[in-house]
Amino acid sequence: MTQATVNTATSKMRRLDPEDAQLALQRLQSILKRQEVVNLLSDDDQQNEPSEDLTQLTHRHHEEEIRAIINNLHPADIAFILESLPEPERQLVWDQVSDEYDADVLLEIEDWVRESLIKSMDTEELIAAASNMDADEIADLAPDLPPDVIAEVQKGLTAAERAQLIAAMGYPEDSVGAIMDFEMVRVREDVSLEVVLRYLRRLQELPDHTDQVFVVDRGDRLQGTLSLTTLLVSDPDSLVSSVMNTDYFYLHPLDPDTDAANAFERYDLVSAPVVDDYGRLIGRVPIDEVIDVLQEDSQEQELSRAGLQEEDIFAPVFSALRNRAPWLLINLCTAATASFVASRFEDTVSHIVILAFLMSIVAGIGGNSGNQTMTMIIRAMAMGRITGANIWPLVKRELLVTFLVGACGSLVTAGFAWFISRSIPIALVMMAAMIGNMLVGAALGVLIPTLRSRFGKDPAVGSSVLLTFGTDSLGFFIFLGLATVFLL
């Protein structure tokens, strides 16, 4: 190998590092900022032809710089950069991405960005990108692709691939069938391990995340699994049937994808077979798809608790307004209700003004207590640990824990109330109100997500808003009501 060859090989070797994407983003933002300045100067000097030529030359130089940066990154890093730019700048960078990366970037990027990228591509570009995808990957993009592109792509597929695409597009969005991969290795149980090894060596490459091959009969019915570890360390003359694992986990295409994620976490799986109602092997779920499901569910849950949906952080103001306004208006109504409850005790507060400074503590502590309980409950529901049989014992447990925590915390709160009021009765009312509202928060923290789930709703959507409504309104009512009864 010549020295030049060594240098070339070394220059192509690079370590994937998320920090590279951050540095590339900063460099791109600097280039885009310079281009913005050039555009502003050219707008001020539109009559000067030499200046226009210089502007075009500068623009081409900036495009070359962008191509040199962006096309030297992993598709996942390119997707990250596109998600981190406002739409006009995002489009400028996307136009410089090499065609060979289009398919991978579209698969990696978030849905809310993918839509804008696809709209900017013409039919030929979309067909070229989709032609480099597998059937399951095309199915992932199908909701965002124009129908004529889907029809054209199907023409280039084999009959088997076309059938896989149609099947994948027919499964519900949040099902196992929507995330399963059709690429897998099948073998028969009546062949030796040596035959299996020779068969694997003839393949150009193994499907991604292959940790096992699937043993099927002539009707493609799943008989067992054979791990690659067993295949490598066992006697090559052994039959597959003698070493295969018949105690295996499998999924159905209509199972929720969250069930698959929970199973992967519980059993430490790398892949799992998918079988139909007749026991035939139709696909597999690899670990990378499960990680995507877990990440998406986590992000959706965080947004849902605040009553939000996924949005482009660089989207126009009115688009963001449509996403955020509904639950904020609901929150406004709930806050108004809490204020109305407090206003009913105007005489009490006017006689003992210090109550106005203390009642926010009662409401706040109750909300925090409820949030702790609700977070635990929503997570337990996501993991499938809550059933109709254990919900009421769980309510009792949460109330007991909250009571004990409240009893300890209320001593501190009572001491603070006495310190600023020099009144033991006010301290005792504060103590009782705090424990009472913390119990209210704990009860609501269990009941709100449970009832929403019982009626087929996402238990996390708007749960914080509803909890705050309950703890604020009832907290004011309990505190001021006790004050009215015992202090006046």
Tab-separated table of C-alpha atoms in Angstrom, residues 22-252:
chain	number	residue	atom	x	y	z
A	22	GLN	CA	-22.864	20.753	17.429
A	23	LEU	CA	-19.665	22.197	15.975
A	24	ALA	CA	-20.968	21.769	12.425
A	25	LEU	CA	-24.200	23.540	13.406
A	26	GLN	CA	-22.244	26.512	14.746
A	27	ARG	CA	-20.157	26.718	11.572
A	28	LEU	CA	-23.266	26.528	9.387
A	29	GLN	CA	-25.009	29.230	11.397
A	30	SER	CA	-21.958	31.447	10.901
A	31	ILE	CA	-22.038	30.862	7.125
A	32	LEU	CA	-25.778	31.493	6.946
A	33	LYS	CA	-25.344	34.698	8.938
A	34	ARG	CA	-22.705	35.907	6.496
A	35	GLN	CA	-24.986	35.059	3.593
A	36	GLU	CA	-27.791	37.059	5.212
A	37	VAL	CA	-25.513	40.088	5.465
A	38	VAL	CA	-24.531	39.729	1.777
A	39	ASN	CA	-28.203	39.543	0.781
A	40	LEU	CA	-28.986	42.716	2.738
A	41	LEU	CA	-26.115	44.598	1.119
A	42	SER	CA	-27.122	43.411	-2.362
A	43	ASP	CA	-30.704	44.580	-1.789
A	44	ASP	CA	-29.369	48.057	-1.037
A	45	ASP	CA	-27.283	48.099	-4.235
A	46	GLN	CA	-29.517	46.470	-6.851
A	47	GLN	CA	-28.453	48.878	-9.650
A	48	ASN	CA	-24.797	47.839	-9.635
A	49	GLU	CA	-24.185	44.845	-11.981
A	50	PRO	CA	-20.623	44.124	-10.764
A	51	SER	CA	-21.991	44.020	-7.242
A	52	GLU	CA	-24.636	41.511	-8.350
A	53	ASP	CA	-21.946	39.279	-9.882
A	54	LEU	CA	-19.957	39.463	-6.662
A	55	THR	CA	-23.058	38.536	-4.684
A	56	GLN	CA	-23.664	35.439	-6.820
A	57	LEU	CA	-20.019	34.437	-6.521
A	58	THR	CA	-20.156	34.807	-2.745
A	59	HIS	CA	-23.388	32.843	-2.625
A	60	ARG	CA	-21.826	29.952	-4.585
A	61	HIS	CA	-18.828	29.997	-2.265
A	62	HIS	CA	-21.125	29.741	0.756
A	63	GLU	CA	-22.988	26.830	-0.848
A	64	GLU	CA	-19.694	25.016	-1.371
A	65	GLU	CA	-18.802	25.560	2.293
A	66	ILE	CA	-22.185	24.211	3.372
A	67	ARG	CA	-21.823	21.122	1.157
A	68	ALA	CA	-18.334	20.451	2.505
A	69	ILE	CA	-19.633	20.530	6.087
A	70	ILE	CA	-23.010	18.848	5.810
A	71	ASN	CA	-22.053	15.955	3.515
A	72	ASN	CA	-19.231	14.895	5.817
A	73	LEU	CA	-21.687	14.066	8.627
A	74	HIS	CA	-23.718	11.011	9.565
A	75	PRO	CA	-27.368	11.199	8.364
A	76	ALA	CA	-28.539	11.355	11.992
A	77	ASP	CA	-26.309	14.390	12.574
A	78	ILE	CA	-27.620	16.011	9.385
A	79	ALA	CA	-31.150	15.466	10.681
A	80	PHE	CA	-30.213	17.076	14.022
A	81	ILE	CA	-28.818	20.151	12.247
A	82	LEU	CA	-31.903	20.551	10.064
A	83	GLU	CA	-34.140	20.315	13.141
A	84	SER	CA	-32.068	23.058	14.802
A	85	LEU	CA	-32.508	25.654	12.042
A	86	PRO	CA	-35.421	27.970	11.182
A	87	GLU	CA	-37.326	26.881	8.086
A	88	PRO	CA	-35.715	29.295	5.540
A	89	GLU	CA	-32.191	28.391	6.664
A	90	ARG	CA	-33.165	24.738	6.945
A	91	GLN	CA	-34.218	24.770	3.317
A	92	LEU	CA	-30.937	26.338	2.208
A	93	VAL	CA	-28.947	23.623	3.969
A	94	TRP	CA	-31.251	20.825	2.764
A	95	ASP	CA	-30.711	21.880	-0.835
A	96	GLN	CA	-26.973	21.221	-0.382
A	97	VAL	CA	-27.368	17.734	1.100
A	98	SER	CA	-26.129	15.042	-1.287
A	99	ASP	CA	-28.838	12.961	-2.968
A	100	GLU	CA	-27.312	9.776	-1.556
A	101	TYR	CA	-28.234	10.928	1.972
A	102	ASP	CA	-31.822	11.993	1.209
A	103	ALA	CA	-33.429	8.675	2.128
A	104	ASP	CA	-31.501	8.211	5.388
A	105	VAL	CA	-32.084	11.799	6.510
A	106	LEU	CA	-35.822	11.613	5.832
A	107	LEU	CA	-36.006	8.471	7.951
A	108	GLU	CA	-33.976	9.958	10.804
A	109	ILE	CA	-35.611	13.367	11.019
A	110	GLU	CA	-38.597	14.297	13.188
A	111	ASP	CA	-42.055	14.229	11.606
A	112	TRP	CA	-42.650	17.969	11.998
A	113	VAL	CA	-39.516	18.748	9.967
A	114	ARG	CA	-39.916	15.946	7.447
A	115	GLU	CA	-43.170	17.396	6.151
A	116	SER	CA	-41.522	20.679	5.143
A	117	LEU	CA	-38.573	18.885	3.497
A	118	ILE	CA	-40.834	16.638	1.444
A	119	LYS	CA	-42.880	19.627	0.283
A	120	SER	CA	-39.711	21.240	-1.070
A	121	MET	CA	-38.722	18.155	-3.116
A	122	ASP	CA	-40.025	17.487	-6.606
A	123	THR	CA	-41.513	14.147	-7.656
A	124	GLU	CA	-38.306	12.817	-9.217
A	125	GLU	CA	-36.289	13.531	-6.070
A	126	LEU	CA	-38.863	11.830	-3.863
A	127	ILE	CA	-39.010	8.769	-6.107
A	128	ALA	CA	-35.208	8.526	-6.158
A	129	ALA	CA	-35.040	8.768	-2.364
A	130	ALA	CA	-37.841	6.249	-1.758
A	131	SER	CA	-36.300	3.806	-4.225
A	132	ASN	CA	-33.354	3.387	-1.838
A	133	MET	CA	-35.597	2.369	1.051
A	134	ASP	CA	-36.900	-0.990	2.220
A	135	ALA	CA	-40.625	-1.720	2.206
A	136	ASP	CA	-41.016	-1.044	5.946
A	137	GLU	CA	-39.133	2.253	5.603
A	138	ILE	CA	-41.340	3.380	2.712
A	139	ALA	CA	-44.361	2.553	4.857
A	140	ASP	CA	-42.995	4.852	7.600
A	141	LEU	CA	-42.900	7.761	5.143
A	142	ALA	CA	-46.084	6.884	3.263
A	143	PRO	CA	-48.370	9.274	5.226
A	144	ASP	CA	-46.156	12.207	4.188
A	145	LEU	CA	-45.518	11.175	0.559
A	146	PRO	CA	-47.812	12.191	-2.328
A	147	PRO	CA	-49.946	9.296	-3.680
A	148	ASP	CA	-48.364	9.515	-7.136
A	149	VAL	CA	-44.916	9.010	-5.594
A	150	ILE	CA	-46.105	5.925	-3.700
A	151	ALA	CA	-47.638	4.532	-6.881
A	152	GLU	CA	-44.445	5.131	-8.850
A	153	VAL	CA	-42.244	3.577	-6.181
A	154	GLN	CA	-44.420	0.461	-6.078
A	155	LYS	CA	-43.703	-0.136	-9.744
A	156	GLY	CA	-40.025	-0.603	-8.959
A	157	LEU	CA	-40.648	-3.172	-6.204
A	158	THR	CA	-40.782	-6.926	-6.576
A	159	ALA	CA	-44.079	-8.698	-5.960
A	160	ALA	CA	-42.919	-9.759	-2.490
A	161	GLU	CA	-41.753	-6.234	-1.599
A	162	ARG	CA	-45.007	-4.768	-2.885
A	163	ALA	CA	-46.996	-7.165	-0.709
A	164	GLN	CA	-44.846	-6.220	2.295
A	165	LEU	CA	-45.388	-2.525	1.637
A	166	ILE	CA	-49.157	-2.907	1.370
A	167	ALA	CA	-49.216	-5.002	4.557
A	168	ALA	CA	-47.073	-2.512	6.498
A	169	MET	CA	-49.227	0.426	5.396
A	170	GLY	CA	-52.331	-1.412	6.614
A	171	TYR	CA	-51.258	-1.696	10.244
A	172	PRO	CA	-52.249	0.959	12.826
A	173	GLU	CA	-49.643	3.639	13.498
A	174	ASP	CA	-48.820	2.596	17.078
A	175	SER	CA	-48.781	-1.152	16.449
A	176	VAL	CA	-45.978	-3.705	16.183
A	177	GLY	CA	-46.802	-4.169	12.498
A	178	ALA	CA	-45.962	-0.519	11.833
A	179	ILE	CA	-42.427	-0.861	13.221
A	180	MET	CA	-41.491	-4.408	12.212
A	181	ASP	CA	-38.730	-5.181	9.727
A	182	PHE	CA	-39.223	-7.678	6.904
A	183	GLU	CA	-35.512	-8.475	6.557
A	184	MET	CA	-34.558	-11.576	8.576
A	185	VAL	CA	-32.818	-14.910	8.262
A	186	ARG	CA	-34.879	-18.127	8.139
A	187	VAL	CA	-33.558	-21.685	8.356
A	188	ARG	CA	-35.034	-25.186	8.590
A	189	GLU	CA	-34.721	-27.343	11.678
A	190	ASP	CA	-33.586	-30.460	9.806
A	191	VAL	CA	-30.274	-29.010	8.556
A	192	SER	CA	-26.899	-28.952	10.305
A	193	LEU	CA	-25.232	-25.896	11.761
A	194	GLU	CA	-22.512	-26.197	9.120
A	195	VAL	CA	-25.144	-25.747	6.402
A	196	VAL	CA	-26.505	-22.681	8.227
A	197	LEU	CA	-23.009	-21.191	8.474
A	198	ARG	CA	-22.379	-21.713	4.761
A	199	TYR	CA	-25.742	-20.114	4.001
A	200	LEU	CA	-24.932	-17.041	6.122
A	201	ARG	CA	-21.532	-16.639	4.468
A	202	ARG	CA	-23.189	-16.470	1.047
A	203	LEU	CA	-25.256	-13.470	2.120
A	204	GLN	CA	-23.824	-10.063	1.263
A	205	GLU	CA	-24.640	-8.827	4.763
A	206	LEU	CA	-26.876	-9.701	7.683
A	207	PRO	CA	-29.929	-7.570	8.473
A	208	ASP	CA	-29.214	-4.867	11.029
A	209	HIS	CA	-29.240	-5.961	14.675
A	210	THR	CA	-29.352	-9.667	13.849
A	211	ASP	CA	-28.701	-11.632	17.032
A	212	GLN	CA	-30.660	-14.742	16.086
A	213	VAL	CA	-31.992	-16.628	13.095
A	214	PHE	CA	-35.524	-17.969	13.005
A	215	VAL	CA	-36.333	-21.638	12.544
A	216	VAL	CA	-39.435	-22.245	10.414
A	217	ASP	CA	-41.118	-25.202	8.743
A	218	ARG	CA	-42.060	-25.370	5.084
A	219	GLY	CA	-45.204	-23.378	5.790
A	220	ASP	CA	-43.134	-20.561	7.353
A	221	ARG	CA	-44.557	-21.358	10.782
A	222	LEU	CA	-42.138	-20.388	13.533
A	223	GLN	CA	-40.647	-23.408	15.331
A	224	GLY	CA	-37.916	-21.776	17.383
A	225	THR	CA	-34.938	-19.422	17.388
A	226	LEU	CA	-31.219	-20.009	17.003
A	227	SER	CA	-28.907	-17.400	18.519
A	228	LEU	CA	-25.722	-16.520	16.672
A	229	THR	CA	-23.764	-17.265	19.842
A	230	THR	CA	-25.115	-20.828	19.941
A	231	LEU	CA	-24.466	-21.186	16.220
A	232	LEU	CA	-20.801	-20.208	16.593
A	233	VAL	CA	-19.887	-22.263	19.672
A	234	SER	CA	-21.833	-25.460	18.951
A	235	ASP	CA	-20.642	-28.495	17.026
A	236	PRO	CA	-21.076	-27.743	13.274
A	237	ASP	CA	-22.417	-31.291	12.719
A	238	SER	CA	-25.291	-30.741	15.161
A	239	LEU	CA	-28.780	-30.321	13.754
A	240	VAL	CA	-30.595	-27.046	14.227
A	241	SER	CA	-33.440	-28.871	15.963
A	242	SER	CA	-31.065	-30.108	18.683
A	243	VAL	CA	-29.760	-26.656	19.707
A	244	MET	CA	-32.554	-24.244	18.799
A	245	ASN	CA	-34.492	-22.447	21.525
A	246	THR	CA	-38.162	-23.410	21.636
A	247	ASP	CA	-38.920	-21.182	24.633
A	248	TYR	CA	-38.988	-17.847	22.831
A	249	PHE	CA	-40.866	-14.558	22.981
A	250	TYR	CA	-42.879	-13.429	19.960
A	251	LEU	CA	-45.168	-10.545	19.028
A	252	HIS	CA	-48.356	-10.171	17.013
